[in-house]
Amino acid sequence: MSYIAPVKDMLFAMNELAGLQEIATLPGNEEVSSDLVEAILDEAGKFAGEVLAPINAPGDRQGNRWKDGVVSTADGFKEAYAAFCETGWNGMPASTEFGGQGLPVSVSTAVLEMWKSANMSFSLCQMLTLGAVEAIAHHGADTLKQTYLPKMVSGLWTGTMNLTEPQAGSDLAAVRTRAEPRGDGSYAITGTKIFITWGEHDMAENIVHLVLARLPDAPAGVKGISLFIAPKFLVNADGSLGERNDLVCASIEHKMGIHASATAVMSFGDKGGATGYLVGEPNRGLEYMFTMMNHARLNVGLEGVAISERAYQQALGYARERVQGKIIGDKSGDKKPILHHPDVRRMLMDMKSRTEASRAIAYYVAGCMDRAKSSPDADVRKANQTRLELLTPVVKGWCTETAQGVTWNGIQVHGGMGFIEETGACQHMRDARITTIYEGTTAIQANDLIGRKTAKEGGISMKVLLADIAETAAALRGSDNPDLKVLADGLGNGIAALDEATAWLLANYDATPQAAAAGSVPFLKLTGTVVGGWLMARAAQIAAGRVDGADGDFYKAKLVTARYFALHVLPEANAYRDAIVNGAEAVLALDEALF
Ligand SMILES: Cc1cc2nc3c(=O)[nH]c(=O)nc-3n(C[C@H](O)[C@H](O)[C@H](O)COP(=O)(O)OP(=O)(O)OC[C@H]3O[C@@H](n4cnc5c(N)ncnc54)[C@H](O)[C@@H]3O)c2cc1C
């Protein structure tokens, strides 16, 4: 099944929920016009559909091959990557200073969604490279920036993030990789990193590894971790490639999904020490990683949106074609495509509404990011930064958890054919599965949401968010349009549930931290559900005024999708609230021996 970029829905989310027209007026965005944005999305949609999507399933079947430290990518990936870089897509989201196009995050978000939908394995290479670019751009010395960034932005060199070690996953305080100063400004790095995405491959001439490691005198724990650049090939003073660095891909993993992206075990310093260069100041590596975490987490959340969209398109295509049985209550007695069976429609509505709600949250937060960066008004910058920080774990956690259910339903819509690999629905479910794990598991996102983002600041950001949502609910309740009024109760219940759960959290976080943590993931899901319902309602408010104009069917569909979300998804808020407020004891009561 091919992929068709949902450009109209992306533009809607971008314009109406992220607020692109206003963002385009902010300093630095002067060249962003609606014509330009539409042209970018159309071109990106073509590249995604014509170049990346066709190599997705073959890449999944073939995977990567490892031999003696060398990784060969699946057929077609090298050529696709060369075309991707040549057409400027690789660096598009990066700053103009190093050769990118410096577009607002709201715009690059849509383009990145397309790459992720079309071919998640392929898209990871750019994602990791741009993550490394951001870390170096924010914290590296000028010489490092000049040496590495233009080539990474153009895609000539790719980047990786080497955080994880066998004993250090969620808990990076346990990192053991060592960096010894050599006295010439460089460091000798020794250690093993695991699960390194695109850690080795044959698509680019050099790979720039960002590595977390400890200096000899470093304090224990997270305050003793520094960040280093260790390139696969050392770089000569004139920028040309020098000798091979002392680092090697020891093996690659056999995985459940994203088969075409190599997940590497990286061994540093087998011959005495890989040459590394310190980024920024010693012992601040983890802090540096966290400054770029917002972006990386939003990008993985966007993978959830993208894979949901792909699974929905696949299921819808099948449901339109597969004829099976007569339709209950249909007097014609004809056999019709399964799309006519009410339960298949329910599954498709569920997939569609949850996908649109995920997109709404991800794009809304991208808009916050743009305003937090570029608004000339300090209060606006601060308010948007606060909202961005509050909702970043929600985008990461909720959009990726949502993708599990959406891709699962995608298989169910296909019946038995869904279980057969050739159909393609399985790949989406397998690819989606990693998104709730890497870049911090859902539990790690939830810890951040209940702790740093809510309880530790007295719940102020959450209360401001709830007040904004309540304003929308009041407008729905007061509306004389039945399509909007019908949304009011669901959103009202959601607000009450989140309000109650927040009050409980604030009262219990310090006194009974384990009870609070027992409800952390339900709290994240509750927040995502209510914010999703809010943005679906806001979309419906806009759509209600446009159903009689051009594109009336698109807006009618928005109203129905919002109604489905309000009546089928928002009621889940009550269950999450109950689990948080009443359920902690049941999580914690069982003696360990009784498990
Ligand atoms: C395909 C793939 C690609 C990856 N790419 C990269 C990469 O490019 N670079 C890189 O550095 N790493 C990468 N990773 C590693 C990834 O980020 C980690 O796997 C992830 O952070 C989880 O760590 P872990 O696997 O050690 O699980 P663990 O930390 O052992 O977690 C196991 C379980 O315990 C839970 N848990 C752990 N701590 C807590 C806590 N404090 N509170 C509540 N629950 C907790 C987790 O939620 C999880 O359910 C990748 C992993 C995979 C599988």
XYZ file of C-alpha atoms and ligand atoms in Angstrom:
648
model
C 0.000 0.000 0.000
C 1.460 3.342 -1.021
C 1.611 6.413 1.189
C -0.141 9.650 0.323
C 0.864 12.575 2.504
C -2.239 14.027 4.214
C -1.274 17.538 3.149
C -4.688 19.080 3.723
C -4.890 17.818 7.290
C -1.316 18.854 7.966
C -2.001 22.361 6.685
C -5.105 22.543 8.830
C -3.222 21.504 11.975
C -0.362 23.824 11.101
C -2.499 26.869 10.328
C -5.348 26.496 12.789
C -3.812 24.708 15.777
C -0.129 25.687 15.648
C -1.044 29.205 14.425
C 1.328 29.352 11.467
C 0.014 32.633 10.099
C 0.970 34.391 13.305
C 4.247 32.473 13.563
C 5.117 33.630 10.032
C 5.038 37.236 11.288
C 7.686 36.595 13.963
C 11.243 37.829 13.461
C 13.292 35.444 11.326
C 10.239 33.966 9.605
C 9.679 36.793 7.118
C 10.035 34.531 4.107
C 7.456 32.017 5.264
C 4.340 32.441 3.128
C 1.395 30.079 2.726
C 2.379 29.522 -0.930
C 5.900 28.540 0.094
C 4.638 26.191 2.802
C 2.189 24.495 0.439
C 4.906 24.097 -2.184
C 7.274 22.552 0.382
C 4.616 20.127 1.588
C 3.662 19.115 -1.945
C 7.271 18.441 -2.911
C 8.019 16.610 0.328
C 4.861 14.546 -0.137
C 6.074 13.492 -3.580
C 9.515 12.518 -2.294
C 7.999 10.592 0.611
C 5.470 8.777 -1.561
C 7.657 8.128 -4.610
C 11.137 7.572 -3.176
C 10.917 6.575 0.494
C 7.654 4.618 0.731
C 8.532 2.107 -2.022
C 11.686 0.960 -0.176
C 9.962 0.672 3.208
C 8.613 -2.888 3.004
C 11.591 -4.300 1.021
C 13.933 -2.650 3.554
C 11.976 -4.296 6.369
C 12.338 -7.706 4.741
C 16.005 -7.355 3.860
C 17.337 -5.395 6.836
C 21.013 -4.502 7.172
C 23.980 -6.836 6.814
C 26.965 -6.751 9.186
C 30.332 -8.199 8.255
C 33.597 -7.500 10.070
C 32.405 -4.173 11.414
C 30.971 -3.012 8.106
C 27.217 -2.500 7.746
C 25.580 -2.610 4.315
C 22.189 -0.962 4.159
C 19.165 -2.472 2.447
C 18.861 -2.111 -1.326
C 17.881 1.347 -2.492
C 18.672 3.140 0.780
C 22.015 4.516 -0.382
C 20.497 5.979 -3.545
C 17.478 7.356 -1.672
C 19.778 8.971 0.893
C 21.894 10.584 -1.829
C 18.756 12.016 -3.448
C 17.443 13.135 -0.038
C 20.631 15.119 0.608
C 20.959 16.432 -2.933
C 17.470 17.924 -2.842
C 18.248 19.628 0.479
C 15.740 17.706 2.591
C 18.337 16.481 5.066
C 19.238 19.911 6.413
C 15.899 21.598 5.838
C 14.949 21.892 9.539
C 18.441 23.101 10.573
C 19.482 26.701 11.063
C 20.604 28.764 8.059
C 23.952 29.404 9.777
C 25.161 25.934 8.805
C 23.329 25.455 5.533
C 19.800 24.597 6.655
C 16.664 26.477 5.710
C 15.749 27.684 9.207
C 12.037 27.073 8.723
C 9.687 27.298 11.699
C 9.332 24.051 13.647
C 5.609 24.072 12.772
C 6.544 23.649 9.110
C 9.405 21.183 9.484
C 7.180 19.082 11.761
C 4.858 18.302 8.841
C 7.753 17.461 6.550
C 9.357 15.206 9.166
C 6.019 13.471 9.702
C 6.052 12.542 6.017
C 9.505 10.924 6.157
C 8.493 8.992 9.269
C 5.235 7.769 7.720
C 6.846 6.805 4.454
C 9.834 5.012 5.950
C 10.512 5.177 9.649
C 13.839 3.343 9.424
C 15.158 5.791 6.837
C 13.904 8.848 8.741
C 15.843 7.890 11.861
C 19.163 8.686 10.211
C 18.199 12.313 9.653
C 16.609 12.523 13.101
C 19.763 11.393 14.865
C 21.969 13.601 12.699
C 19.899 16.692 13.410
C 19.831 15.858 17.122
C 23.632 15.756 17.100
C 23.746 18.987 15.070
C 21.611 20.722 17.660
C 23.769 19.542 20.564
C 26.977 20.712 18.853
C 25.403 23.995 17.700
C 24.242 24.850 21.230
C 27.229 23.703 23.221
C 30.251 23.091 20.991
C 33.219 25.416 20.476
C 33.357 27.350 17.192
C 36.038 25.090 15.745
C 33.862 22.022 16.333
C 30.892 23.788 14.791
C 32.826 24.803 11.690
C 34.405 21.373 11.284
C 31.305 19.261 11.669
C 28.057 21.140 11.231
C 27.976 22.140 7.540
C 28.787 18.561 6.496
C 26.245 17.071 8.887
C 23.539 19.496 7.801
C 24.148 18.723 4.136
C 24.084 15.012 4.982
C 27.605 14.312 3.749
C 28.280 13.096 7.294
C 25.653 11.628 9.609
C 25.381 11.810 13.405
C 24.546 9.483 16.288
C 23.758 9.634 19.986
C 25.798 7.242 22.131
C 24.148 7.298 25.546
C 23.059 3.754 26.362
C 25.330 1.084 27.859
C 24.384 -2.407 29.006
C 23.960 -1.242 32.629
C 22.825 2.316 31.788
C 19.506 2.692 29.967
C 16.817 4.765 31.672
C 19.398 5.466 34.390
C 22.189 7.324 32.631
C 23.862 8.031 35.968
C 25.299 4.514 35.540
C 27.326 5.423 32.402
C 30.865 3.931 32.633
C 32.533 4.802 29.322
C 35.761 6.653 30.124
C 37.541 9.617 28.561
C 41.198 10.251 29.469
C 42.732 13.601 28.555
C 45.715 13.174 26.233
C 47.206 16.553 26.944
C 46.825 17.757 23.352
C 43.200 18.878 23.725
C 41.818 15.497 22.680
C 40.637 12.570 24.818
C 41.034 8.793 24.620
C 37.611 7.188 24.859
C 37.129 3.571 25.947
C 33.884 1.699 26.532
C 30.922 -0.028 24.957
C 27.693 1.585 23.862
C 24.661 -0.439 22.848
C 21.530 0.178 20.764
C 23.097 2.984 18.731
C 20.733 3.951 15.925
C 22.478 4.253 12.544
C 25.727 3.719 14.466
C 27.321 2.231 11.354
C 26.267 2.216 7.703
C 27.445 2.814 4.152
C 25.328 5.825 3.140
C 27.706 8.628 4.156
C 31.468 9.124 4.105
C 31.763 9.827 7.844
C 29.731 9.226 11.014
C 29.980 11.715 13.868
C 29.316 9.982 17.167
C 28.258 12.040 20.171
C 29.352 10.040 23.191
C 28.581 10.373 26.900
C 31.648 9.434 28.969
C 33.303 10.109 32.324
C 36.543 11.975 32.922
C 38.971 10.358 35.426
C 38.219 12.810 38.239
C 34.487 13.108 37.514
C 32.014 13.025 40.402
C 29.747 9.982 40.564
C 26.260 10.054 39.083
C 24.712 12.378 36.519
C 26.933 15.325 37.487
C 30.042 13.479 36.287
C 29.140 12.822 32.681
C 30.708 14.753 29.815
C 29.855 14.916 26.127
C 32.372 14.128 23.380
C 32.516 14.046 19.603
C 34.210 10.929 18.225
C 34.106 10.729 14.433
C 34.441 7.424 12.576
C 37.193 9.009 10.465
C 39.348 11.692 12.065
C 39.196 15.039 10.308
C 42.351 16.776 9.046
C 42.937 20.486 9.601
C 41.783 21.242 6.056
C 38.486 19.403 6.657
C 39.440 16.331 4.627
C 39.067 12.845 6.082
C 42.049 11.420 7.931
C 42.736 8.050 9.498
C 40.142 5.660 10.866
C 39.338 6.322 14.545
C 39.668 3.554 17.118
C 35.964 2.704 17.219
C 34.083 -0.114 15.594
C 30.605 -1.505 15.171
C 30.962 -4.816 17.007
C 27.569 -6.148 15.884
C 24.037 -5.104 15.030
C 20.837 -6.165 16.748
C 18.136 -8.464 15.354
C 15.021 -6.491 16.104
C 11.238 -6.663 16.134
C 10.886 -3.667 13.811
C 12.682 -0.776 12.088
C 14.768 -3.490 10.419
C 16.300 -1.186 7.834
C 17.907 1.066 10.460
C 21.008 -0.538 11.925
C 21.022 -0.640 15.735
C 24.682 -0.966 16.587
C 26.834 -2.137 19.447
C 29.715 0.352 19.345
C 33.076 -0.487 20.817
C 35.344 2.471 21.575
C 39.063 2.181 22.167
C 39.859 -1.497 21.509
C 43.324 -0.373 20.358
C 43.976 2.051 23.197
C 41.423 4.827 22.889
C 39.143 6.427 20.337
C 39.982 10.081 19.760
C 37.272 12.325 21.132
C 36.802 16.069 21.546
C 34.999 17.590 24.511
C 31.775 19.436 23.728
C 31.301 22.418 26.057
C 32.447 22.109 29.662
C 33.411 18.953 31.553
C 30.702 17.154 33.578
C 27.828 18.935 31.876
C 27.147 16.311 29.215
C 23.818 15.138 30.479
C 22.608 18.685 30.962
C 23.558 19.390 27.318
C 21.687 16.322 26.186
C 18.628 17.560 28.059
C 18.634 20.933 26.328
C 18.026 19.138 23.057
C 15.749 16.531 24.580
C 12.615 18.610 23.925
C 13.219 18.391 20.232
C 14.205 14.739 20.195
C 11.197 13.754 22.293
C 8.828 15.737 20.084
C 10.344 13.972 17.087
C 9.738 10.538 18.536
C 6.196 11.610 19.469
C 5.828 12.585 15.829
C 6.829 9.053 14.871
C 3.714 7.952 16.736
C 1.586 10.337 14.646
C 3.283 9.237 11.441
C 3.012 5.507 11.945
C -0.638 5.886 13.018
C -1.336 7.771 9.788
C 0.382 5.085 7.717
C -1.522 2.286 9.443
C -4.804 4.153 8.958
C -4.183 4.650 5.239
C -3.320 0.987 4.871
C -6.444 -0.184 6.746
C -8.748 2.223 4.933
C -7.469 1.078 1.541
C -8.117 -2.544 2.460
C -11.563 -1.812 3.926
C -12.656 -0.155 0.693
C -11.676 -3.194 -1.380
C -12.315 -6.286 0.692
C -15.884 -7.563 0.143
C -17.228 -9.793 2.869
C -20.820 -10.657 3.709
C -24.011 -8.679 3.771
C -24.261 -5.581 5.859
C -26.582 -5.722 8.872
C -29.785 -3.744 8.223
C -28.944 -3.193 4.532
C -32.115 -4.042 2.588
C -30.316 -4.320 -0.757
C -28.925 -7.676 0.361
C -25.773 -7.004 -1.676
C -22.375 -8.022 -0.440
C -20.325 -4.903 0.091
C -16.806 -3.858 1.111
C -16.132 -4.307 4.834
C -16.012 -0.512 5.228
C -19.825 -0.778 5.436
C -19.820 -3.013 8.525
C -20.469 -0.797 11.549
C -17.687 -2.382 13.571
C -15.120 -1.839 10.821
C -16.273 1.772 10.650
C -15.835 2.010 14.413
C -12.253 0.805 14.143
C -11.503 3.187 11.291
C -13.107 6.130 13.124
C -11.057 5.214 16.164
C -7.846 5.122 14.146
C -8.696 8.340 12.325
C -9.745 10.373 15.353
C -6.824 9.266 17.526
C -4.385 9.954 14.679
C -5.793 13.442 14.146
C -5.736 14.151 17.885
C -2.081 13.043 18.031
C -1.257 15.275 15.096
C -3.129 18.141 16.728
C -1.066 17.868 19.924
C 2.261 17.469 18.130
C 1.678 20.446 15.822
C 0.232 22.607 18.599
C 3.375 22.005 20.642
C 5.537 22.741 17.583
C 3.771 26.130 17.449
C 4.624 26.705 21.127
C 8.245 25.961 20.275
C 8.256 28.563 17.504
C 6.732 31.243 19.736
C 9.010 30.364 22.655
C 11.974 30.921 20.355
C 10.950 33.876 18.213
C 8.242 35.992 19.828
C 9.449 39.529 20.525
C 7.280 39.581 23.667
C 9.063 38.079 26.693
C 5.789 37.079 28.376
C 4.640 35.226 25.260
C 8.002 33.487 25.018
C 7.796 32.416 28.645
C 4.183 31.202 28.458
C 4.933 29.159 25.362
C 8.116 27.726 26.829
C 6.157 26.630 29.904
C 3.436 25.006 27.784
C 6.063 23.359 25.580
C 7.828 21.886 28.599
C 4.584 20.670 30.159
C 3.388 18.967 26.996
C 6.668 17.549 25.650
C 6.377 14.314 27.700
C 2.737 14.133 26.611
C 3.605 14.360 22.909
C 6.288 11.710 23.346
C 4.278 9.451 25.647
C 0.718 9.840 24.426
C 1.279 9.963 20.667
C 3.473 6.859 20.786
C 1.167 4.932 23.142
C -1.736 5.917 20.876
C 0.127 4.504 17.888
C 0.151 1.071 19.573
C -3.652 0.912 19.582
C -3.971 2.428 16.122
C -1.539 0.006 14.471
C -3.136 -2.873 16.419
C -6.561 -1.948 15.031
C -4.959 -1.631 11.612
C -4.273 -5.354 11.744
C -7.780 -6.164 13.010
C -9.396 -4.293 10.108
C -7.542 -6.652 7.733
C -8.758 -9.828 9.457
C -6.454 -12.773 8.746
C -4.578 -10.878 6.068
C -3.497 -8.428 8.769
C -1.508 -11.225 10.382
C 0.292 -12.025 7.139
C 3.529 -10.096 6.629
C 3.074 -9.469 2.883
C 0.007 -7.311 3.589
C 2.147 -4.674 5.286
C -0.019 -3.981 8.363
C 2.305 -6.045 10.578
C 5.291 -3.869 9.755
C 3.522 -0.755 11.020
C 2.719 -2.441 14.321
C 6.248 -3.783 14.677
C 7.818 -0.438 13.742
C 5.520 1.441 16.125
C 6.526 -0.716 19.082
C 9.915 0.909 19.672
C 8.490 4.426 19.893
C 7.285 4.031 23.496
C 10.722 2.740 24.505
C 13.565 4.787 23.061
C 14.271 8.433 23.870
C 12.920 7.631 27.363
C 10.186 5.049 27.971
C 6.600 6.117 28.617
C 7.248 5.682 32.342
C 10.222 8.060 32.157
C 8.050 10.636 30.338
C 5.343 10.152 32.952
C 7.832 10.639 35.817
C 8.842 13.927 34.204
C 5.204 14.994 33.791
C 4.076 14.263 37.345
C 7.326 15.425 38.951
C 9.265 18.247 37.360
C 6.410 19.506 35.179
C 3.530 19.340 37.680
C 4.086 18.552 41.378
C 7.413 20.352 41.742
C 6.010 23.610 40.439
C 2.742 23.421 42.398
C 0.709 22.412 39.351
C 0.664 25.987 38.053
C 1.299 25.142 34.385
C -1.331 22.417 34.485
C -3.870 24.795 36.027
C -3.222 27.413 33.323
C -3.700 24.714 30.688
C -6.926 23.541 32.340
C -8.213 27.126 32.376
C -7.587 27.398 28.618
C -9.405 24.125 28.015
C -12.303 25.245 30.241
C -12.710 28.347 28.092
C -13.220 26.174 25.016
C -15.644 23.912 26.921
C -17.705 26.936 27.999
C -17.901 28.160 24.396
C -19.070 24.717 23.262
C -21.697 24.586 25.975
C -22.999 28.035 25.008
C -23.057 27.283 21.303
C -26.342 26.883 19.466
C -24.664 24.664 16.871
C -25.585 21.050 17.777
C -22.324 19.799 16.213
C -20.392 21.802 18.796
C -22.737 21.470 21.754
C -22.428 17.678 21.570
C -18.711 18.001 22.357
C -19.226 19.957 25.581
C -20.032 17.156 28.027
C -17.126 14.924 26.990
C -14.645 17.770 27.297
C -16.234 18.958 30.559
C -15.865 15.477 32.074
C -12.283 15.320 30.862
C -11.470 18.646 32.522
C -13.052 17.523 35.797
C -11.091 14.252 35.709
C -7.751 15.951 35.024
C -8.461 18.624 37.618
C -9.240 16.009 40.278
C -6.239 13.860 39.377
C -3.956 16.931 39.501
C -5.288 17.924 42.927
C -4.693 14.356 44.166
C -1.192 14.361 42.724
C -0.303 17.674 44.360
C -1.596 16.413 47.704
C 0.220 13.065 47.532
C 3.429 13.497 45.502
C 5.687 14.349 48.450
C 3.873 12.371 51.131
C 3.463 9.101 49.215
C 5.780 9.250 46.193
C 5.295 5.568 45.348
C 1.526 6.012 45.179
C 1.991 9.020 42.899
C 4.393 7.063 40.682
C 1.941 4.146 40.508
C -0.461 6.491 38.707
C 2.112 8.303 36.586
C 1.395 6.628 33.239
C -2.403 6.870 33.724
C -1.815 10.574 34.501
C 0.111 11.027 31.252
C -2.605 9.216 29.306
C -5.291 11.293 31.024
C -3.492 14.512 30.097
C -3.049 13.393 26.486
C -6.683 12.371 26.201
C -7.987 15.673 27.544
C -5.585 17.853 25.543
C -6.398 15.770 22.451
C -10.116 16.313 23.098
C -9.525 20.027 23.560
C -7.680 20.438 20.277
C -10.212 18.277 18.416
C -12.910 20.597 19.792
C -10.974 23.663 18.688
C -10.646 22.120 15.236
C -14.404 21.527 15.243
C -15.083 25.171 16.171
C -13.149 26.280 13.116
C -14.687 23.607 10.886
C -18.229 24.566 11.946
C -17.828 27.951 10.288
C -16.583 26.456 7.039
C -18.827 23.493 6.244
C -20.829 25.474 3.701
C -17.797 26.819 1.837
C -15.067 25.349 -0.315
C -13.831 21.974 0.932
C -17.063 21.546 2.887
C -16.631 17.761 3.072
C -13.219 18.103 4.710
C -14.736 20.292 7.447
C -17.802 18.039 7.870
C -15.414 15.149 8.454
C -13.617 17.238 11.096
C -16.895 17.710 12.980
C -17.690 13.990 12.904
C -14.166 13.028 13.942
C -14.295 15.442 16.881
C -17.678 13.986 17.889
C -16.283 10.447 17.794
C -13.377 11.538 19.985
C -15.676 13.287 22.479
C -18.068 10.330 22.750
C -15.694 7.356 22.500
C -12.253 8.500 23.643
C -12.768 11.291 26.181
C -14.805 9.018 28.513
C -11.547 7.106 29.086
C -10.514 10.128 31.189
C -12.786 8.969 34.019
C -11.130 5.553 34.143
C -7.651 7.112 34.285
C -8.767 9.477 37.060
C -10.192 6.575 39.096
C -7.013 4.536 38.647
C -4.865 7.464 39.805
C -6.995 8.565 42.747
C -8.156 5.156 44.016
C -5.858 2.608 42.442
C -2.352 3.108 43.838
C -2.805 0.737 46.741
C -3.741 -2.106 44.374
C -0.524 -1.523 42.425
C 1.671 -1.583 45.499
C -0.044 -4.007 47.876
C 1.186 -7.356 46.557
C 4.234 -8.670 48.336
C 7.154 -9.110 45.913
C 7.247 -12.828 46.637
C 3.639 -13.192 45.504
C 4.276 -11.989 41.946
C 15.940 0.048 18.439
C 16.565 0.903 19.512
C 17.225 2.056 19.164
C 17.845 2.826 20.146
N 18.595 3.920 19.784
C 19.403 4.495 20.719
C 20.385 5.462 20.338
O 20.504 5.847 19.170
N 21.212 5.960 21.301
C 21.138 5.562 22.601
O 21.922 6.032 23.407
N 20.203 4.663 23.002
C 19.347 4.110 22.092
N 18.429 3.168 22.475
C 18.319 2.819 23.886
C 17.008 3.282 24.497
O 16.997 4.670 24.663
C 16.809 2.506 25.804
O 16.541 1.154 25.455
C 15.709 3.068 26.659
O 16.051 4.335 27.168
C 15.336 2.145 27.822
O 16.466 1.742 28.517
P 16.686 0.170 28.806
O 16.516 -0.545 27.508
O 17.948 0.005 29.529
O 15.463 -0.255 29.713
P 15.430 -0.113 31.299
O 15.886 1.232 31.698
O 16.098 -1.284 31.901
O 13.860 -0.200 31.558
C 13.149 -1.443 31.728
C 11.752 -1.120 32.254
O 11.855 -0.469 33.522
C 11.189 0.770 33.499
N 11.915 1.743 34.301
C 13.248 1.960 34.355
N 13.516 2.998 35.156
C 12.329 3.469 35.600
C 11.935 4.542 36.445
N 12.844 5.373 36.985
N 10.615 4.724 36.667
C 9.687 3.901 36.131
N 10.002 2.883 35.322
C 11.304 2.669 35.055
C 11.125 1.169 32.036
O 10.044 2.056 31.779
C 10.962 -0.172 31.347
O 9.614 -0.539 31.333
C 17.754 2.429 21.511
C 17.049 1.263 21.848
C 16.490 0.485 20.867
C 15.800 -0.788 21.272
